[in-house]
Amino acid sequence: MSVPLRAVQLNEANAFLKKYPEVLYVDLLIADMNGVVRGKRIERTSLHKVYEKGINLPASLFALDINGSTVESTGLGLDIGDSDRICYPIPDTLCIEPWQKRPTAQLLMTMHELEGQPFFADPREVLRQVVSKFDDMGLTICAAFELEFYLIDQDNVNGRPQSPRSPVSGKRPMSTQVYLIDDLDEYVDCLQDILEGAKEQGIPADAIVKESAPAQFEVNLHHVADPIKACDYAVLLKRLVKNIAYDHEMDTTFMAKPYPGQAGNGLHVHISILDKEGNNIFASEDPEQNAALRHAIGGVLETLPAQMAFLCPNVNSYRRFGAQFYVPNSPSWGIDNRTVAVRVPTGSADSVRIEHRVAGADANPYLLMASVLAGIHHGLTNEIEPGPPVEGNSYEQNEQSLPNNLRDALRELDDSEVMAKYIDPLYIDVFVACKESELAEFENSISDLEYNWYLHTV
């Protein structure tokens, strides 16, 4: 980190501590491979030291499975002595945690080698490498996420989640009721605190809508002209939602498919691209006639099978797919069509953009964004045509062809020459090793259904 930048960041710390003299602690946060936030908590008096020298955390932080255990086959654990790397603050991420009883702030970090260069296995760095290819072309990416989640009861039933009782009516919601305002009113205090907390933290959350299942909601983030920052906001929003819900004696889940027979949780991303003059290169009165838009979509669709492990990184992720739940299962595109993988929303010519609708809310936002942008860049530079847009129900016109399980998705990623041009093969090896380890553990477990079917019948 250069001396001028360090001075600017120290000014940021000084201004913050002066504005919030009541702050006692600061949480130093970094998102791991699964998008799980980890880090350290320090006293306010140590904040200047963090800005000046960073903090040490082991490289194995990016080789953790979903349970927080190091996957040794990544080579980032005992093979390197579980050695440390250094983490530096990310500018403009120091903010208050509004849910804390003891005044506490938070600060996002990113990992570097001890010599200073970014650490290859930090998902934020994985994304930065892809974004740099657009920088070289003089293009700026605008992006925004839509994040779905369930409010759930803090008490489960035999290990299974259940909807929380409404603070207003005392009843548990039982029906879909998509877009129903009354359901927003049932949980209004919690949902409003989420929006107000986001505003306090500088997260551009501008709307909450009722989604397609009992106690399921979606938070819309406003677009920003920085895809890395958009991912920072998504990571921080998940943490905010969880903690605000705790304050209201509820829990949350971003699990891709928490309930059989109900909609899963998605993470849609909207992307547009600006040229050097600030013009949207996708802008068009007739999107089909815009070559840049078509080529971007063509690249995304061509690379979609290889992206699936990043978009749907867990065993549970693949339970979310199904026509009745508006989760696309083939490389398809359309204009204002929610049955396809890549939707082009209608509106003014200047607002034409790509909406990528495949990923689950369990995806790491940085890896999701890196995957989609890799596809867009591949399409733009190779002028890949996507074929005609789908009109009507895509599920009736296209057979499922995307990987429908984690093992196949990992194979597609591991074998993809295109993805290896955008995402460091060393990182792909680390990611695949972690997910294969989780998959092996899952496949070695015996489910209740297996006992019910086979214990006394075969």
Tab-separated table of C-alpha atoms in Angstrom:
chain	number	residue	atom	x	y	z
A	1	MET	CA	0.000	0.000	0.000
A	2	SER	CA	1.557	3.298	-1.113
A	3	VAL	CA	2.368	6.103	1.337
A	4	PRO	CA	-0.163	8.596	-0.183
A	5	LEU	CA	-2.947	6.023	-0.021
A	6	ARG	CA	-2.043	5.160	3.563
A	7	ALA	CA	-2.221	8.845	4.490
A	8	VAL	CA	-5.661	9.179	2.893
A	9	GLN	CA	-6.890	6.119	4.755
A	10	LEU	CA	-5.499	7.371	8.056
A	11	ASN	CA	-7.489	10.545	7.491
A	12	GLU	CA	-10.546	8.335	6.957
A	13	ALA	CA	-9.924	6.590	10.291
A	14	ASN	CA	-9.350	9.888	12.124
A	15	ALA	CA	-12.553	11.411	10.751
A	16	PHE	CA	-14.570	8.310	11.661
A	17	LEU	CA	-13.309	8.080	15.233
A	18	LYS	CA	-13.948	11.793	15.701
A	19	LYS	CA	-17.500	11.434	14.365
A	20	TYR	CA	-18.202	8.356	16.528
A	21	PRO	CA	-16.379	8.876	19.846
A	22	GLU	CA	-18.643	6.264	21.452
A	23	VAL	CA	-17.291	3.399	19.306
A	24	LEU	CA	-15.496	0.836	21.446
A	25	TYR	CA	-14.583	-1.896	18.947
A	26	VAL	CA	-14.006	-2.421	15.243
A	27	ASP	CA	-14.711	-5.697	13.429
A	28	LEU	CA	-12.168	-6.366	10.673
A	29	LEU	CA	-13.973	-8.417	8.034
A	30	ILE	CA	-12.912	-10.518	5.070
A	31	ALA	CA	-15.156	-12.784	2.982
A	32	ASP	CA	-13.899	-16.340	2.417
A	33	MET	CA	-14.481	-18.634	-0.566
A	34	ASN	CA	-18.070	-19.294	0.500
A	35	GLY	CA	-18.796	-15.605	1.083
A	36	VAL	CA	-18.747	-16.249	4.847
A	37	VAL	CA	-17.401	-13.211	6.705
A	38	ARG	CA	-14.428	-13.910	8.984
A	39	GLY	CA	-11.821	-11.728	10.677
A	40	LYS	CA	-10.871	-10.104	13.988
A	41	ARG	CA	-12.353	-7.687	16.512
A	42	ILE	CA	-10.057	-4.941	17.789
A	43	GLU	CA	-10.345	-2.041	20.229
A	44	ARG	CA	-10.719	1.412	18.699
A	45	THR	CA	-7.242	2.377	19.865
A	46	SER	CA	-5.773	-0.213	17.479
A	47	LEU	CA	-7.517	1.112	14.365
A	48	HIS	CA	-4.655	3.411	13.318
A	49	LYS	CA	-2.239	0.494	13.487
A	50	VAL	CA	-4.495	-1.489	11.148
A	51	TYR	CA	-4.403	1.342	8.600
A	52	GLU	CA	-0.648	1.743	8.967
A	53	LYS	CA	0.475	-1.891	9.006
A	54	GLY	CA	-2.540	-4.102	8.252
A	55	ILE	CA	-3.302	-7.295	10.157
A	56	ASN	CA	-2.035	-10.827	9.727
A	57	LEU	CA	-4.380	-13.687	8.892
A	58	PRO	CA	-3.445	-17.160	7.593
A	59	ALA	CA	-3.630	-17.858	3.861
A	60	SER	CA	-5.713	-20.897	4.790
A	61	LEU	CA	-8.643	-18.541	5.410
A	62	PHE	CA	-9.318	-18.996	1.693
A	63	ALA	CA	-9.100	-22.779	1.918
A	64	LEU	CA	-11.929	-23.236	4.402
A	65	ASP	CA	-14.933	-25.434	3.737
A	66	ILE	CA	-18.459	-24.416	4.675
A	67	ASN	CA	-17.827	-25.602	8.249
A	68	GLY	CA	-14.708	-23.467	8.636
A	69	SER	CA	-12.223	-26.341	8.456
A	70	THR	CA	-9.069	-26.102	6.328
A	71	VAL	CA	-9.098	-28.307	3.234
A	72	GLU	CA	-5.507	-29.493	3.122
A	73	SER	CA	-5.671	-30.637	-0.505
A	74	THR	CA	-5.679	-26.941	-1.497
A	75	GLY	CA	-2.037	-26.636	-0.465
A	76	LEU	CA	-2.803	-23.526	1.594
A	77	GLY	CA	-2.729	-25.179	5.014
A	78	LEU	CA	-0.030	-27.351	6.571
A	79	ASP	CA	1.897	-27.593	3.284
A	80	ILE	CA	2.932	-23.946	3.737
A	81	GLY	CA	3.073	-24.102	7.530
A	82	ASP	CA	-0.328	-22.410	7.791
A	83	SER	CA	1.593	-19.199	7.221
A	84	ASP	CA	0.202	-15.679	7.449
A	85	ARG	CA	-0.499	-13.111	4.797
A	86	ILE	CA	-1.265	-9.455	5.433
A	87	CYS	CA	-4.694	-7.848	5.139
A	88	TYR	CA	-5.224	-4.159	4.404
A	89	PRO	CA	-8.353	-2.014	4.784
A	90	ILE	CA	-10.612	-1.389	1.798
A	91	PRO	CA	-11.260	2.359	1.450
A	92	ASP	CA	-14.721	3.704	2.242
A	93	THR	CA	-15.923	0.573	4.060
A	94	LEU	CA	-15.499	1.786	7.649
A	95	CYS	CA	-18.981	2.158	9.137
A	96	ILE	CA	-21.147	1.581	12.205
A	97	GLU	CA	-22.789	-1.776	13.006
A	98	PRO	CA	-26.281	-0.530	13.932
A	99	TRP	CA	-27.364	-3.778	15.617
A	100	GLN	CA	-24.651	-3.863	18.294
A	101	LYS	CA	-25.480	-3.122	21.944
A	102	ARG	CA	-21.886	-2.028	22.546
A	103	PRO	CA	-21.012	0.611	19.933
A	104	THR	CA	-19.020	-1.236	17.280
A	105	ALA	CA	-17.815	-0.423	13.780
A	106	GLN	CA	-16.753	-2.646	10.904
A	107	LEU	CA	-14.108	-2.456	8.196
A	108	LEU	CA	-13.671	-4.662	5.127
A	109	MET	CA	-10.196	-6.050	4.429
A	110	THR	CA	-8.449	-7.690	1.498
A	111	MET	CA	-5.463	-10.049	1.638
A	112	HIS	CA	-1.976	-9.443	0.182
A	113	GLU	CA	1.305	-11.278	0.036
A	114	LEU	CA	3.848	-10.088	2.597
A	115	GLU	CA	5.701	-8.335	-0.238
A	116	GLY	CA	2.559	-6.336	-1.040
A	117	GLN	CA	0.988	-7.846	-4.150
A	118	PRO	CA	-2.638	-9.044	-3.889
A	119	PHE	CA	-3.107	-12.635	-2.723
A	120	PHE	CA	-4.309	-14.824	-5.588
A	121	ALA	CA	-6.865	-16.792	-3.535
A	122	ASP	CA	-8.832	-13.803	-2.226
A	123	PRO	CA	-12.117	-13.868	-4.208
A	124	ARG	CA	-12.010	-10.091	-4.340
A	125	GLU	CA	-8.686	-10.350	-6.179
A	126	VAL	CA	-10.132	-13.007	-8.490
A	127	LEU	CA	-12.770	-10.471	-9.513
A	128	ARG	CA	-10.275	-7.612	-9.781
A	129	GLN	CA	-8.267	-9.564	-12.334
A	130	VAL	CA	-11.342	-9.955	-14.555
A	131	VAL	CA	-12.366	-6.312	-14.147
A	132	SER	CA	-8.875	-5.213	-15.233
A	133	LYS	CA	-9.564	-6.641	-18.700
A	134	PHE	CA	-12.441	-4.180	-19.080
A	135	ASP	CA	-10.239	-1.384	-17.751
A	136	ASP	CA	-7.782	-2.153	-20.547
A	137	MET	CA	-10.622	-1.636	-23.045
A	138	GLY	CA	-11.626	1.691	-21.493
A	139	LEU	CA	-14.934	0.229	-20.298
A	140	THR	CA	-16.662	0.783	-16.945
A	141	ILE	CA	-19.001	-1.820	-15.467
A	142	CYS	CA	-22.188	-0.803	-13.676
A	143	ALA	CA	-23.695	-3.542	-11.524
A	144	ALA	CA	-26.374	-4.202	-8.929
A	145	PHE	CA	-27.614	-7.271	-7.065
A	146	GLU	CA	-31.043	-8.494	-6.050
A	147	LEU	CA	-30.745	-10.691	-2.964
A	148	GLU	CA	-33.456	-13.096	-1.784
A	149	PHE	CA	-33.738	-14.534	1.721
A	150	TYR	CA	-36.185	-16.153	4.127
A	151	LEU	CA	-37.040	-14.948	7.584
A	152	ILE	CA	-37.206	-18.085	9.717
A	153	ASP	CA	-38.029	-18.922	13.320
A	154	GLN	CA	-35.158	-19.139	15.779
A	155	ASP	CA	-36.615	-22.497	16.840
A	156	ASN	CA	-36.602	-25.217	14.198
A	157	VAL	CA	-38.666	-28.407	14.043
A	158	ASN	CA	-36.545	-31.559	14.072
A	159	GLY	CA	-33.699	-29.607	12.525
A	160	ARG	CA	-35.901	-28.131	9.788
A	161	PRO	CA	-36.672	-24.419	9.424
A	162	GLN	CA	-40.122	-22.935	9.853
A	163	SER	CA	-41.581	-19.509	9.142
A	164	PRO	CA	-41.543	-17.091	12.077
A	165	ARG	CA	-44.735	-15.910	13.704
A	166	SER	CA	-45.771	-12.482	12.531
A	167	PRO	CA	-45.150	-9.829	15.215
A	168	VAL	CA	-48.451	-8.288	14.101
A	169	SER	CA	-50.886	-11.204	13.790
A	170	GLY	CA	-48.991	-13.884	15.700
A	171	LYS	CA	-49.589	-16.295	12.793
A	172	ARG	CA	-47.083	-18.137	10.651
A	173	PRO	CA	-47.431	-17.324	6.917
A	174	MET	CA	-48.489	-20.339	4.860
A	175	SER	CA	-49.074	-19.116	1.297
A	176	THR	CA	-46.986	-17.691	-1.538
A	177	GLN	CA	-48.492	-14.168	-1.809
A	178	VAL	CA	-45.848	-12.728	-4.127
A	179	TYR	CA	-45.604	-8.894	-4.004
A	180	LEU	CA	-48.239	-8.738	-1.242
A	181	ILE	CA	-47.869	-5.466	0.670
A	182	ASP	CA	-49.741	-6.900	3.667
A	183	ASP	CA	-46.938	-9.428	4.176
A	184	LEU	CA	-44.437	-6.565	4.299
A	185	ASP	CA	-46.596	-5.034	7.011
A	186	GLU	CA	-46.514	-8.268	9.036
A	187	TYR	CA	-42.727	-7.890	9.453
A	188	VAL	CA	-42.507	-4.142	8.933
A	189	ASP	CA	-40.277	-3.313	11.919
A	190	CYS	CA	-37.598	-5.817	10.923
A	191	LEU	CA	-37.725	-4.980	7.215
A	192	GLN	CA	-37.682	-1.241	7.810
A	193	ASP	CA	-34.725	-1.618	10.163
A	194	ILE	CA	-32.899	-3.465	7.379
A	195	LEU	CA	-33.400	-0.547	4.986
A	196	GLU	CA	-32.495	2.023	7.624
A	197	GLY	CA	-29.459	0.005	8.710
A	198	ALA	CA	-28.331	-0.231	5.099
A	199	LYS	CA	-28.607	3.530	4.747
A	200	GLU	CA	-26.582	4.006	7.940
A	201	GLN	CA	-23.864	1.730	6.552
A	202	GLY	CA	-23.838	3.333	3.104
A	203	ILE	CA	-25.262	0.226	1.438
A	204	PRO	CA	-27.480	1.389	-1.485
A	205	ALA	CA	-30.513	-0.778	-0.696
A	206	ASP	CA	-33.507	1.003	-2.181
A	207	ALA	CA	-36.395	-1.481	-1.963
A	208	ILE	CA	-37.719	-4.651	-0.309
A	209	VAL	CA	-40.359	-6.785	-2.004
A	210	LYS	CA	-42.304	-9.832	-0.861
A	211	GLU	CA	-41.115	-12.845	-2.822
A	212	SER	CA	-42.641	-16.140	-3.938
A	213	ALA	CA	-42.882	-18.072	-0.676
A	214	PRO	CA	-43.981	-17.612	2.960
A	215	ALA	CA	-41.735	-15.071	4.743
A	216	GLN	CA	-39.441	-14.798	1.710
A	217	PHE	CA	-38.239	-11.321	0.733
A	218	GLU	CA	-35.908	-9.665	-1.727
A	219	VAL	CA	-33.691	-6.625	-1.197
A	220	ASN	CA	-32.802	-4.587	-4.289
A	221	LEU	CA	-29.465	-2.794	-4.379
A	222	HIS	CA	-29.026	0.279	-6.551
A	223	HIS	CA	-26.458	0.050	-9.342
A	224	VAL	CA	-22.936	1.405	-8.850
A	225	ALA	CA	-20.198	2.015	-11.426
A	226	ASP	CA	-17.824	-0.398	-9.697
A	227	PRO	CA	-18.518	-4.157	-9.775
A	228	ILE	CA	-16.142	-4.865	-6.888
A	229	LYS	CA	-17.928	-2.307	-4.738
A	230	ALA	CA	-21.272	-3.855	-5.762
A	231	CYS	CA	-20.024	-7.181	-4.385
A	232	ASP	CA	-18.788	-5.529	-1.186
A	233	TYR	CA	-22.304	-4.182	-0.697
A	234	ALA	CA	-23.856	-7.623	-1.262
A	235	VAL	CA	-21.561	-9.251	1.308
A	236	LEU	CA	-22.245	-6.543	3.881
A	237	LEU	CA	-25.988	-6.627	3.182
A	238	LYS	CA	-26.189	-10.325	4.057
A	239	ARG	CA	-24.440	-9.651	7.361
A	240	LEU	CA	-26.758	-6.731	8.070
A	241	VAL	CA	-29.920	-8.729	7.296
A	242	LYS	CA	-28.863	-11.581	9.577
A	243	ASN	CA	-28.046	-9.342	12.513
A	244	ILE	CA	-31.100	-7.093	12.219
A	245	ALA	CA	-33.291	-10.212	12.185
A	246	TYR	CA	-31.581	-11.421	15.396
A	247	ASP	CA	-32.507	-8.096	16.998
A	248	HIS	CA	-36.138	-8.872	16.152
A	249	GLU	CA	-35.880	-12.403	17.617
A	250	MET	CA	-35.917	-14.015	14.183
A	251	ASP	CA	-33.346	-15.823	12.101
A	252	THR	CA	-32.667	-15.743	8.368
A	253	THR	CA	-31.409	-18.098	5.709
A	254	PHE	CA	-29.768	-17.497	2.351
A	255	MET	CA	-29.653	-21.250	1.723
A	256	ALA	CA	-30.487	-21.892	-1.926
A	257	LYS	CA	-33.378	-24.269	-1.173
A	258	PRO	CA	-34.440	-24.365	2.481
A	259	TYR	CA	-37.950	-25.757	1.894
A	260	PRO	CA	-39.022	-28.587	-0.428
A	261	GLY	CA	-41.851	-27.421	-2.646
A	262	GLN	CA	-41.138	-23.713	-2.140
A	263	ALA	CA	-39.105	-21.212	-4.124
A	264	GLY	CA	-35.386	-21.079	-3.505
A	265	ASN	CA	-33.266	-18.019	-2.789
A	266	GLY	CA	-31.671	-16.387	-5.806
A	267	LEU	CA	-28.970	-13.772	-6.320
A	268	HIS	CA	-29.668	-11.948	-9.577
A	269	VAL	CA	-27.139	-9.472	-10.945
A	270	HIS	CA	-27.825	-6.596	-13.347
A	271	ILE	CA	-24.932	-5.401	-15.510
A	272	SER	CA	-24.468	-2.598	-17.994
A	273	ILE	CA	-21.225	-1.287	-19.492
A	274	LEU	CA	-20.172	2.308	-20.123
A	275	ASP	CA	-17.668	3.495	-22.741
A	276	LYS	CA	-15.051	6.202	-22.178
A	277	GLU	CA	-17.672	8.904	-22.707
A	278	GLY	CA	-19.999	7.354	-20.138
A	279	ASN	CA	-22.453	5.965	-22.695
A	280	ASN	CA	-24.138	2.601	-22.106
A	281	ILE	CA	-22.848	0.356	-24.904
A	282	PHE	CA	-25.979	-1.806	-24.546
A	283	ALA	CA	-28.339	1.139	-25.094
A	284	SER	CA	-30.816	0.549	-27.908
A	285	GLU	CA	-34.419	1.053	-28.899
A	286	ASP	CA	-34.270	-2.498	-30.288
A	287	PRO	CA	-31.976	-4.657	-28.115
A	288	GLU	CA	-31.794	-7.408	-30.745
A	289	GLN	CA	-30.043	-4.970	-33.079
A	290	ASN	CA	-27.332	-3.987	-30.583
A	291	ALA	CA	-24.241	-6.000	-31.510
A	292	ALA	CA	-22.396	-5.366	-28.219
A	293	LEU	CA	-25.386	-6.595	-26.222
A	294	ARG	CA	-25.797	-9.680	-28.384
A	295	HIS	CA	-22.118	-10.557	-28.182
A	296	ALA	CA	-22.021	-10.069	-24.407
A	297	ILE	CA	-25.017	-12.370	-24.028
A	298	GLY	CA	-23.495	-14.864	-26.450
A	299	GLY	CA	-20.352	-15.093	-24.341
A	300	VAL	CA	-22.301	-15.511	-21.127
A	301	LEU	CA	-24.427	-18.305	-22.587
A	302	GLU	CA	-21.411	-20.109	-24.071
A	303	THR	CA	-19.553	-20.079	-20.745
A	304	LEU	CA	-22.602	-20.692	-18.542
A	305	PRO	CA	-22.004	-24.449	-18.036
A	306	ALA	CA	-18.442	-23.721	-16.869
A	307	GLN	CA	-19.680	-20.938	-14.562
A	308	MET	CA	-22.169	-23.127	-12.722
A	309	ALA	CA	-19.846	-24.204	-9.913
A	310	PHE	CA	-19.335	-20.544	-8.987
A	311	LEU	CA	-23.016	-19.650	-9.440
A	312	CYS	CA	-24.291	-22.709	-7.565
A	313	PRO	CA	-21.410	-23.759	-5.297
A	314	ASN	CA	-23.130	-26.162	-2.897
A	315	VAL	CA	-24.910	-29.499	-3.021
A	316	ASN	CA	-28.150	-27.809	-1.999
A	317	SER	CA	-27.795	-25.203	-4.773
A	318	TYR	CA	-29.112	-27.576	-7.435
A	319	ARG	CA	-32.355	-28.307	-5.599
A	320	ARG	CA	-33.454	-24.756	-6.422
A	321	PHE	CA	-33.989	-25.395	-10.142
A	322	GLY	CA	-37.440	-25.919	-11.598
A	323	ALA	CA	-39.804	-24.237	-14.037
A	324	GLN	CA	-42.405	-23.458	-11.385
A	325	PHE	CA	-39.826	-21.461	-9.427
A	326	TYR	CA	-38.521	-19.290	-12.292
A	327	VAL	CA	-35.007	-20.739	-12.118
A	328	PRO	CA	-33.602	-21.199	-15.655
A	329	ASN	CA	-31.936	-24.529	-16.400
A	330	SER	CA	-30.636	-23.932	-19.943
A	331	PRO	CA	-28.400	-21.330	-21.650
A	332	SER	CA	-31.175	-19.086	-22.919
A	333	TRP	CA	-31.930	-15.393	-23.300
A	334	GLY	CA	-34.928	-13.207	-23.938
A	335	ILE	CA	-36.326	-9.712	-23.754
A	336	ASP	CA	-38.386	-9.048	-20.631
A	337	ASN	CA	-38.698	-12.804	-20.116
A	338	ARG	CA	-38.246	-14.260	-16.619
A	339	THR	CA	-38.059	-17.871	-17.807
A	340	VAL	CA	-34.575	-17.451	-19.325
A	341	ALA	CA	-31.054	-17.419	-17.902
A	342	VAL	CA	-30.194	-13.972	-19.271
A	343	ARG	CA	-33.022	-11.458	-19.325
A	344	VAL	CA	-32.902	-8.072	-21.009
A	345	PRO	CA	-35.281	-5.859	-19.010
A	346	THR	CA	-37.372	-3.447	-21.052
A	347	GLY	CA	-37.569	0.252	-20.327
A	348	SER	CA	-35.844	3.287	-21.754
A	349	ALA	CA	-33.171	2.770	-24.407
A	350	ASP	CA	-30.469	4.094	-22.057
A	351	SER	CA	-31.299	1.581	-19.329
A	352	VAL	CA	-30.893	-1.597	-21.420
A	353	ARG	CA	-28.836	-4.089	-19.451
A	354	ILE	CA	-28.215	-7.763	-18.753
A	355	GLU	CA	-29.959	-9.496	-15.862
A	356	HIS	CA	-28.250	-12.777	-14.992
A	357	ARG	CA	-30.815	-14.976	-13.213
A	358	VAL	CA	-29.085	-18.306	-12.528
A	359	ALA	CA	-27.122	-17.931	-9.282
A	360	GLY	CA	-28.425	-18.787	-5.834
A	361	ALA	CA	-28.152	-16.567	-2.770
A	362	ASP	CA	-25.543	-19.025	-1.466
A	363	ALA	CA	-23.061	-17.895	-4.147
A	364	ASN	CA	-20.018	-15.814	-3.305
A	365	PRO	CA	-20.831	-12.449	-4.967
A	366	TYR	CA	-17.214	-11.859	-6.057
A	367	LEU	CA	-16.964	-15.231	-7.795
A	368	LEU	CA	-20.421	-14.846	-9.312
A	369	MET	CA	-19.495	-11.437	-10.722
A	370	ALA	CA	-16.118	-12.670	-11.963
A	371	SER	CA	-17.812	-15.536	-13.804
A	372	VAL	CA	-20.443	-13.402	-15.506
A	373	LEU	CA	-17.949	-10.706	-16.487
A	374	ALA	CA	-15.605	-13.349	-17.889
A	375	GLY	CA	-18.448	-14.517	-20.112
A	376	ILE	CA	-19.282	-10.954	-21.194
A	377	HIS	CA	-15.652	-10.152	-22.044
A	378	HIS	CA	-15.297	-13.439	-23.918
A	379	GLY	CA	-18.395	-12.621	-25.943
A	380	LEU	CA	-17.397	-9.032	-26.717
A	381	THR	CA	-13.870	-9.872	-27.831
A	382	ASN	CA	-14.904	-12.886	-29.919
A	383	GLU	CA	-18.182	-11.445	-31.247
A	384	ILE	CA	-20.197	-14.485	-30.171
A	385	GLU	CA	-23.801	-14.534	-31.340
A	386	PRO	CA	-26.373	-15.865	-28.854
A	387	GLY	CA	-28.980	-17.039	-31.335
A	388	PRO	CA	-32.538	-15.708	-31.357
A	389	PRO	CA	-34.187	-14.649	-28.083
A	390	VAL	CA	-36.746	-16.931	-26.521
A	391	GLU	CA	-40.343	-15.768	-26.662
A	392	GLY	CA	-42.783	-17.326	-24.232
A	393	ASN	CA	-42.010	-20.169	-21.850
A	394	SER	CA	-38.349	-21.153	-22.143
A	395	TYR	CA	-38.884	-24.305	-20.082
A	396	GLU	CA	-41.205	-25.695	-22.754
A	397	GLN	CA	-38.820	-24.837	-25.597
A	398	ASN	CA	-35.410	-25.768	-24.180
A	399	GLU	CA	-34.401	-28.985	-22.493
A	400	GLN	CA	-32.394	-28.741	-19.285
A	401	SER	CA	-28.757	-28.763	-20.325
A	402	LEU	CA	-26.884	-26.954	-17.557
A	403	PRO	CA	-25.108	-29.092	-14.946
A	404	ASN	CA	-27.707	-30.191	-12.405
A	405	ASN	CA	-25.340	-31.318	-9.656
A	406	LEU	CA	-22.174	-30.040	-8.047
A	407	ARG	CA	-19.875	-32.809	-9.287
A	408	ASP	CA	-20.706	-32.185	-12.947
A	409	ALA	CA	-20.407	-28.436	-12.421
A	410	LEU	CA	-16.921	-28.821	-10.935
A	411	ARG	CA	-15.868	-30.963	-13.900
A	412	GLU	CA	-17.116	-28.312	-16.335
A	413	LEU	CA	-15.169	-25.610	-14.511
A	414	ASP	CA	-12.017	-27.687	-14.225
A	415	ASP	CA	-12.079	-28.527	-17.952
A	416	SER	CA	-12.895	-25.039	-19.248
A	417	GLU	CA	-10.111	-23.446	-21.287
A	418	VAL	CA	-12.051	-20.188	-21.514
A	419	MET	CA	-12.548	-19.770	-17.762
A	420	ALA	CA	-8.846	-20.532	-17.199
A	421	LYS	CA	-8.021	-17.459	-19.321
A	422	TYR	CA	-9.920	-15.239	-16.900
A	423	ILE	CA	-9.592	-16.928	-13.527
A	424	ASP	CA	-6.192	-18.069	-12.322
A	425	PRO	CA	-5.997	-21.876	-12.768
A	426	LEU	CA	-4.323	-21.996	-9.353
A	427	TYR	CA	-7.450	-20.488	-7.868
A	428	ILE	CA	-9.692	-22.868	-9.785
A	429	ASP	CA	-7.644	-25.730	-8.305
A	430	VAL	CA	-8.161	-24.356	-4.779
A	431	PHE	CA	-11.891	-23.879	-5.325
A	432	VAL	CA	-12.414	-27.324	-6.843
A	433	ALA	CA	-10.402	-28.976	-4.058
A	434	CYS	CA	-12.556	-27.316	-1.388
A	435	LYS	CA	-15.829	-28.204	-3.057
A	436	GLU	CA	-14.786	-31.782	-3.832
A	437	SER	CA	-13.916	-32.188	-0.156
A	438	GLU	CA	-17.394	-30.975	0.863
A	439	LEU	CA	-18.981	-33.209	-1.751
A	440	ALA	CA	-17.095	-36.273	-0.494
A	441	GLU	CA	-18.260	-35.609	3.057
A	442	PHE	CA	-21.838	-35.173	1.867
A	443	GLU	CA	-21.765	-38.404	-0.130
A	444	ASN	CA	-20.337	-40.312	2.842
A	445	SER	CA	-23.305	-39.329	5.004
A	446	ILE	CA	-26.454	-41.477	5.218
A	447	SER	CA	-29.767	-39.648	5.077
A	448	ASP	CA	-32.920	-40.390	7.071
A	449	LEU	CA	-34.643	-41.251	3.796
A	450	GLU	CA	-32.111	-43.992	3.093
A	451	TYR	CA	-32.809	-45.558	6.482
A	452	ASN	CA	-36.551	-45.286	5.881
A	453	TRP	CA	-36.278	-46.937	2.470
A	454	TYR	CA	-33.646	-49.584	3.000
A	455	LEU	CA	-33.005	-50.457	6.672
A	456	HIS	CA	-35.750	-53.110	6.942
A	457	THR	CA	-36.770	-53.600	3.315
A	458	VAL	CA	-33.741	-55.009	1.455
